[in-house]
PDB file of N, CA and C in Angstrom:
ATOM      1  N   UNK V  23      -0.893  -7.446   0.853  1.00 79.00           N
ATOM      2  CA  UNK V  23      -0.598  -8.038  -0.440  1.00 79.00           C
ATOM      3  C   UNK V  23       0.809  -8.623  -0.433  1.00 79.00           C
ATOM      4  N   UNK V  24       0.946  -9.684  -1.127  1.00 89.00           N
ATOM      5  CA  UNK V  24       2.254 -10.295  -1.281  1.00 89.00           C
ATOM      6  C   UNK V  24       2.978  -9.627  -2.444  1.00 89.00           C
ATOM      7  N   UNK V  25       4.290  -9.695  -2.423  1.00 92.00           N
ATOM      8  CA  UNK V  25       5.109  -9.070  -3.469  1.00 92.00           C
ATOM      9  C   UNK V  25       4.809  -9.693  -4.828  1.00 92.00           C
ATOM     10  N   UNK V  26       4.493 -10.986  -4.854  1.00 93.00           N
ATOM     11  CA  UNK V  26       4.177 -11.655  -6.112  1.00 93.00           C
ATOM     12  C   UNK V  26       2.913 -11.070  -6.728  1.00 93.00           C
ATOM     13  N   UNK V  27       1.918 -10.799  -5.899  1.00 94.00           N
ATOM     14  CA  UNK V  27       0.674 -10.207  -6.386  1.00 94.00           C
ATOM     15  C   UNK V  27       0.925  -8.808  -6.943  1.00 94.00           C
ATOM     16  N   UNK V  28       1.792  -8.071  -6.285  1.00 94.00           N
ATOM     17  CA  UNK V  28       2.092  -6.702  -6.703  1.00 94.00           C
ATOM     18  C   UNK V  28       2.826  -6.690  -8.034  1.00 94.00           C
ATOM     19  N   UNK V  29       3.800  -7.572  -8.195  1.00 93.00           N
ATOM     20  CA  UNK V  29       4.592  -7.585  -9.430  1.00 93.00           C
ATOM     21  C   UNK V  29       3.769  -8.051 -10.629  1.00 93.00           C
ATOM     22  N   UNK V  30       2.698  -8.799 -10.397  1.00 94.00           N
ATOM     23  CA  UNK V  30       1.873  -9.277 -11.502  1.00 94.00           C
ATOM     24  C   UNK V  30       0.946  -8.198 -12.043  1.00 94.00           C
ATOM     25  N   UNK V  31       0.728  -7.131 -11.281  1.00 94.00           N
ATOM     26  CA  UNK V  31      -0.161  -6.057 -11.721  1.00 94.00           C
ATOM     27  C   UNK V  31       0.515  -5.190 -12.779  1.00 94.00           C
ATOM     28  N   UNK V  32      -0.296  -4.670 -13.688  1.00 95.00           N
ATOM     29  CA  UNK V  32       0.198  -3.722 -14.687  1.00 95.00           C
ATOM     30  C   UNK V  32       0.436  -2.384 -14.006  1.00 95.00           C
ATOM     31  N   UNK V  33       1.207  -1.512 -14.647  1.00 95.00           N
ATOM     32  CA  UNK V  33       1.534  -0.211 -14.058  1.00 95.00           C
ATOM     33  C   UNK V  33       0.283   0.587 -13.700  1.00 95.00           C
ATOM     34  N   UNK V  34      -0.653   0.645 -14.624  1.00 96.00           N
ATOM     35  CA  UNK V  34      -1.883   1.423 -14.396  1.00 96.00           C
ATOM     36  C   UNK V  34      -2.660   0.863 -13.209  1.00 96.00           C
ATOM     37  N   UNK V  35      -2.812  -0.452 -13.174  1.00 96.00           N
ATOM     38  CA  UNK V  35      -3.540  -1.092 -12.073  1.00 96.00           C
ATOM     39  C   UNK V  35      -2.811  -0.892 -10.746  1.00 96.00           C
ATOM     40  N   UNK V  36      -1.501  -0.939 -10.812  1.00 96.00           N
ATOM     41  CA  UNK V  36      -0.701  -0.769  -9.599  1.00 96.00           C
ATOM     42  C   UNK V  36      -0.836   0.645  -9.051  1.00 96.00           C
ATOM     43  N   UNK V  37      -0.847   1.619  -9.930  1.00 97.00           N
ATOM     44  CA  UNK V  37      -1.030   3.005  -9.483  1.00 97.00           C
ATOM     45  C   UNK V  37      -2.411   3.214  -8.860  1.00 97.00           C
ATOM     46  N   UNK V  38      -3.445   2.598  -9.447  1.00 97.00           N
ATOM     47  CA  UNK V  38      -4.792   2.693  -8.893  1.00 97.00           C
ATOM     48  C   UNK V  38      -4.863   2.021  -7.524  1.00 97.00           C
ATOM     49  N   UNK V  39      -4.269   0.852  -7.427  1.00 97.00           N
ATOM     50  CA  UNK V  39      -4.258   0.122  -6.160  1.00 97.00           C
ATOM     51  C   UNK V  39      -3.494   0.910  -5.096  1.00 97.00           C
ATOM     52  N   UNK V  40      -2.409   1.560  -5.498  1.00 97.00           N
ATOM     53  CA  UNK V  40      -1.627   2.377  -4.581  1.00 97.00           C
ATOM     54  C   UNK V  40      -2.465   3.540  -4.054  1.00 97.00           C
ATOM     55  N   UNK V  41      -3.187   4.203  -4.935  1.00 98.00           N
ATOM     56  CA  UNK V  41      -4.040   5.323  -4.509  1.00 98.00           C
ATOM     57  C   UNK V  41      -5.127   4.849  -3.545  1.00 98.00           C
ATOM     58  N   UNK V  42      -5.718   3.702  -3.828  1.00 98.00           N
ATOM     59  CA  UNK V  42      -6.745   3.152  -2.943  1.00 98.00           C
ATOM     60  C   UNK V  42      -6.151   2.787  -1.589  1.00 98.00           C
ATOM     61  N   UNK V  43      -4.984   2.194  -1.605  1.00 97.00           N
ATOM     62  CA  UNK V  43      -4.339   1.774  -0.360  1.00 97.00           C
ATOM     63  C   UNK V  43      -3.951   2.978   0.497  1.00 97.00           C
ATOM     64  N   UNK V  44      -3.465   4.033  -0.147  1.00 98.00           N
ATOM     65  CA  UNK V  44      -3.102   5.233   0.606  1.00 98.00           C
ATOM     66  C   UNK V  44      -4.332   5.861   1.248  1.00 98.00           C
ATOM     67  N   UNK V  45      -5.458   5.883   0.525  1.00 98.00           N
ATOM     68  CA  UNK V  45      -6.695   6.433   1.084  1.00 98.00           C
ATOM     69  C   UNK V  45      -7.174   5.579   2.257  1.00 98.00           C
ATOM     70  N   UNK V  46      -7.090   4.264   2.111  1.00 97.00           N
ATOM     71  CA  UNK V  46      -7.505   3.367   3.192  1.00 97.00           C
ATOM     72  C   UNK V  46      -6.589   3.525   4.409  1.00 97.00           C
ATOM     73  N   UNK V  47      -5.296   3.728   4.169  1.00 98.00           N
ATOM     74  CA  UNK V  47      -4.336   3.923   5.252  1.00 98.00           C
ATOM     75  C   UNK V  47      -4.658   5.191   6.034  1.00 98.00           C
ATOM     76  N   UNK V  48      -4.955   6.268   5.317  1.00 97.00           N
ATOM     77  CA  UNK V  48      -5.299   7.525   5.987  1.00 97.00           C
ATOM     78  C   UNK V  48      -6.575   7.365   6.810  1.00 97.00           C
ATOM     79  N   UNK V  49      -7.534   6.627   6.265  1.00 97.00           N
ATOM     80  CA  UNK V  49      -8.792   6.400   6.995  1.00 97.00           C
ATOM     81  C   UNK V  49      -8.543   5.554   8.241  1.00 97.00           C
ATOM     82  N   UNK V  50      -7.691   4.559   8.135  1.00 96.00           N
ATOM     83  CA  UNK V  50      -7.342   3.730   9.297  1.00 96.00           C
ATOM     84  C   UNK V  50      -6.717   4.576  10.398  1.00 96.00           C
ATOM     85  N   UNK V  51      -5.793   5.442  10.019  1.00 96.00           N
ATOM     86  CA  UNK V  51      -5.138   6.296  11.011  1.00 96.00           C
ATOM     87  C   UNK V  51      -6.139   7.227  11.678  1.00 96.00           C
ATOM     88  N   UNK V  52      -7.048   7.788  10.893  1.00 96.00           N
ATOM     89  CA  UNK V  52      -8.057   8.678  11.448  1.00 96.00           C
ATOM     90  C   UNK V  52      -8.974   7.923  12.410  1.00 96.00           C
ATOM     91  N   UNK V  53      -9.420   6.756  11.992  1.00 95.00           N
ATOM     92  CA  UNK V  53     -10.286   5.944  12.857  1.00 95.00           C
ATOM     93  C   UNK V  53      -9.575   5.565  14.146  1.00 95.00           C
ATOM     94  N   UNK V  54      -8.296   5.296  14.059  1.00 96.00           N
ATOM     95  CA  UNK V  54      -7.533   4.907  15.239  1.00 96.00           C
ATOM     96  C   UNK V  54      -7.368   6.084  16.202  1.00 96.00           C
ATOM     97  N   UNK V  55      -7.287   7.289  15.684  1.00 95.00           N
ATOM     98  CA  UNK V  55      -7.170   8.458  16.543  1.00 95.00           C
ATOM     99  C   UNK V  55      -8.479   8.742  17.264  1.00 95.00           C
ATOM    100  N   UNK V  56      -9.592   8.493  16.606  1.00 95.00           N
ATOM    101  CA  UNK V  56     -10.899   8.752  17.206  1.00 95.00           C
ATOM    102  C   UNK V  56     -11.218   7.693  18.259  1.00 95.00           C
ATOM    103  N   UNK V  57     -11.130   6.444  17.859  1.00 94.00           N
ATOM    104  CA  UNK V  57     -11.341   5.352  18.809  1.00 94.00           C
ATOM    105  C   UNK V  57     -10.372   4.234  18.434  1.00 94.00           C
ATOM    106  N   UNK V  58      -9.676   3.683  19.404  1.00 93.00           N
ATOM    107  CA  UNK V  58      -8.645   2.674  19.105  1.00 93.00           C
ATOM    108  C   UNK V  58      -9.187   1.502  18.285  1.00 93.00           C
ATOM    109  N   UNK V  59      -8.387   1.098  17.325  1.00 92.00           N
ATOM    110  CA  UNK V  59      -8.749  -0.053  16.506  1.00 92.00           C
ATOM    111  C   UNK V  59      -8.603  -1.328  17.322  1.00 92.00           C
ATOM    112  N   UNK V  60      -9.375  -2.325  16.943  1.00 94.00           N
ATOM    113  CA  UNK V  60      -9.280  -3.612  17.615  1.00 94.00           C
ATOM    114  C   UNK V  60      -7.942  -4.279  17.307  1.00 94.00           C
ATOM    115  N   UNK V  61      -7.461  -4.057  16.078  1.00 94.00           N
ATOM    116  CA  UNK V  61      -6.196  -4.641  15.652  1.00 94.00           C
ATOM    117  C   UNK V  61      -5.316  -3.535  15.061  1.00 94.00           C
ATOM    118  N   UNK V  62      -4.538  -2.831  15.893  1.00 93.00           N
ATOM    119  CA  UNK V  62      -3.735  -1.721  15.385  1.00 93.00           C
ATOM    120  C   UNK V  62      -2.606  -2.137  14.447  1.00 93.00           C
ATOM    121  N   UNK V  63      -2.311  -3.413  14.360  1.00 96.00           N
ATOM    122  CA  UNK V  63      -1.269  -3.850  13.429  1.00 96.00           C
ATOM    123  C   UNK V  63      -1.722  -3.718  11.979  1.00 96.00           C
ATOM    124  N   UNK V  64      -3.021  -3.445  11.754  1.00 96.00           N
ATOM    125  CA  UNK V  64      -3.521  -3.193  10.406  1.00 96.00           C
ATOM    126  C   UNK V  64      -2.842  -1.972   9.810  1.00 96.00           C
ATOM    127  N   UNK V  65      -2.569  -0.979  10.647  1.00 96.00           N
ATOM    128  CA  UNK V  65      -1.916   0.245  10.188  1.00 96.00           C
ATOM    129  C   UNK V  65      -0.520  -0.082   9.677  1.00 96.00           C
ATOM    130  N   UNK V  66       0.193  -0.881  10.432  1.00 97.00           N
ATOM    131  CA  UNK V  66       1.550  -1.276  10.058  1.00 97.00           C
ATOM    132  C   UNK V  66       1.544  -2.074   8.750  1.00 97.00           C
ATOM    133  N   UNK V  67       0.595  -2.984   8.610  1.00 96.00           N
ATOM    134  CA  UNK V  67       0.505  -3.800   7.399  1.00 96.00           C
ATOM    135  C   UNK V  67       0.172  -2.939   6.180  1.00 96.00           C
ATOM    136  N   UNK V  68      -0.721  -1.980   6.348  1.00 97.00           N
ATOM    137  CA  UNK V  68      -1.097  -1.099   5.249  1.00 97.00           C
ATOM    138  C   UNK V  68       0.091  -0.256   4.811  1.00 97.00           C
ATOM    139  N   UNK V  69       0.844   0.262   5.778  1.00 97.00           N
ATOM    140  CA  UNK V  69       2.012   1.084   5.462  1.00 97.00           C
ATOM    141  C   UNK V  69       3.052   0.268   4.696  1.00 97.00           C
ATOM    142  N   UNK V  70       3.238  -0.969   5.086  1.00 97.00           N
ATOM    143  CA  UNK V  70       4.211  -1.825   4.401  1.00 97.00           C
ATOM    144  C   UNK V  70       3.768  -2.190   2.992  1.00 97.00           C
ATOM    145  N   UNK V  71       2.456  -2.411   2.809  1.00 97.00           N
ATOM    146  CA  UNK V  71       1.941  -2.693   1.466  1.00 97.00           C
ATOM    147  C   UNK V  71       2.174  -1.506   0.535  1.00 97.00           C
ATOM    148  N   UNK V  72       1.937  -0.309   1.054  1.00 97.00           N
ATOM    149  CA  UNK V  72       2.157   0.900   0.268  1.00 97.00           C
ATOM    150  C   UNK V  72       3.630   1.016  -0.122  1.00 97.00           C
ATOM    151  N   UNK V  73       4.507   0.731   0.810  1.00 97.00           N
ATOM    152  CA  UNK V  73       5.945   0.793   0.533  1.00 97.00           C
ATOM    153  C   UNK V  73       6.339  -0.230  -0.534  1.00 97.00           C
ATOM    154  N   UNK V  74       5.758  -1.423  -0.464  1.00 96.00           N
ATOM    155  CA  UNK V  74       6.063  -2.450  -1.466  1.00 96.00           C
ATOM    156  C   UNK V  74       5.634  -1.987  -2.859  1.00 96.00           C
ATOM    157  N   UNK V  75       4.443  -1.412  -2.937  1.00 97.00           N
ATOM    158  CA  UNK V  75       3.935  -0.951  -4.231  1.00 97.00           C
ATOM    159  C   UNK V  75       4.815   0.164  -4.792  1.00 97.00           C
ATOM    160  N   UNK V  76       5.205   1.095  -3.946  1.00 97.00           N
ATOM    161  CA  UNK V  76       6.065   2.186  -4.397  1.00 97.00           C
ATOM    162  C   UNK V  76       7.421   1.657  -4.850  1.00 97.00           C
ATOM    163  N   UNK V  77       7.935   0.657  -4.167  1.00 96.00           N
ATOM    164  CA  UNK V  77       9.222   0.068  -4.531  1.00 96.00           C
ATOM    165  C   UNK V  77       9.147  -0.587  -5.902  1.00 96.00           C
ATOM    166  N   UNK V  78       8.091  -1.333  -6.149  1.00 96.00           N
ATOM    167  CA  UNK V  78       7.935  -2.003  -7.442  1.00 96.00           C
ATOM    168  C   UNK V  78       7.799  -0.970  -8.559  1.00 96.00           C
ATOM    169  N   UNK V  79       7.021   0.086  -8.326  1.00 96.00           N
ATOM    170  CA  UNK V  79       6.893   1.139  -9.339  1.00 96.00           C
ATOM    171  C   UNK V  79       8.230   1.800  -9.626  1.00 96.00           C
ATOM    172  N   UNK V  80       8.989   2.075  -8.592  1.00 97.00           N
ATOM    173  CA  UNK V  80      10.290   2.710  -8.776  1.00 97.00           C
ATOM    174  C   UNK V  80      11.253   1.794  -9.519  1.00 97.00           C
ATOM    175  N   UNK V  81      11.236   0.515  -9.218  1.00 96.00           N
ATOM    176  CA  UNK V  81      12.095  -0.436  -9.933  1.00 96.00           C
ATOM    177  C   UNK V  81      11.750  -0.470 -11.413  1.00 96.00           C
ATOM    178  N   UNK V  82      10.455  -0.423 -11.709  1.00 96.00           N
ATOM    179  CA  UNK V  82      10.033  -0.435 -13.105  1.00 96.00           C
ATOM    180  C   UNK V  82      10.486   0.834 -13.823  1.00 96.00           C
ATOM    181  N   UNK V  83      10.415   1.971 -13.138  1.00 96.00           N
ATOM    182  CA  UNK V  83      10.879   3.237 -13.741  1.00 96.00           C
ATOM    183  C   UNK V  83      12.363   3.169 -14.052  1.00 96.00           C
ATOM    184  N   UNK V  84      13.135   2.619 -13.155  1.00 97.00           N
ATOM    185  CA  UNK V  84      14.578   2.553 -13.345  1.00 97.00           C
ATOM    186  C   UNK V  84      14.969   1.561 -14.442  1.00 97.00           C
ATOM    187  N   UNK V  85      14.176   0.527 -14.632  1.00 95.00           N
ATOM    188  CA  UNK V  85      14.476  -0.485 -15.655  1.00 95.00           C
ATOM    189  C   UNK V  85      14.125  -0.030 -17.064  1.00 95.00           C
ATOM    190  N   UNK V  86      13.357   1.034 -17.182  1.00 86.00           N
ATOM    191  CA  UNK V  86      12.967   1.510 -18.528  1.00 86.00           C
ATOM    192  C   UNK V  86      14.053   2.255 -19.202  1.00 86.00           C
TER     193      UNK V  86
END
């Protein structure tokens, strides 16, 4: 996800998307441990998306 897409989401939607992304990230890591992924950079991209979402949520908390 791009940062613009993340900032356009409402807090509730962003929290839901974050939970979904974290679950998908854990599943990717598990799948990679069992049998190597064809594109292991997916793990890196998922981790960065999660970090972006957490950063936006934290910025919103601090601005309130």
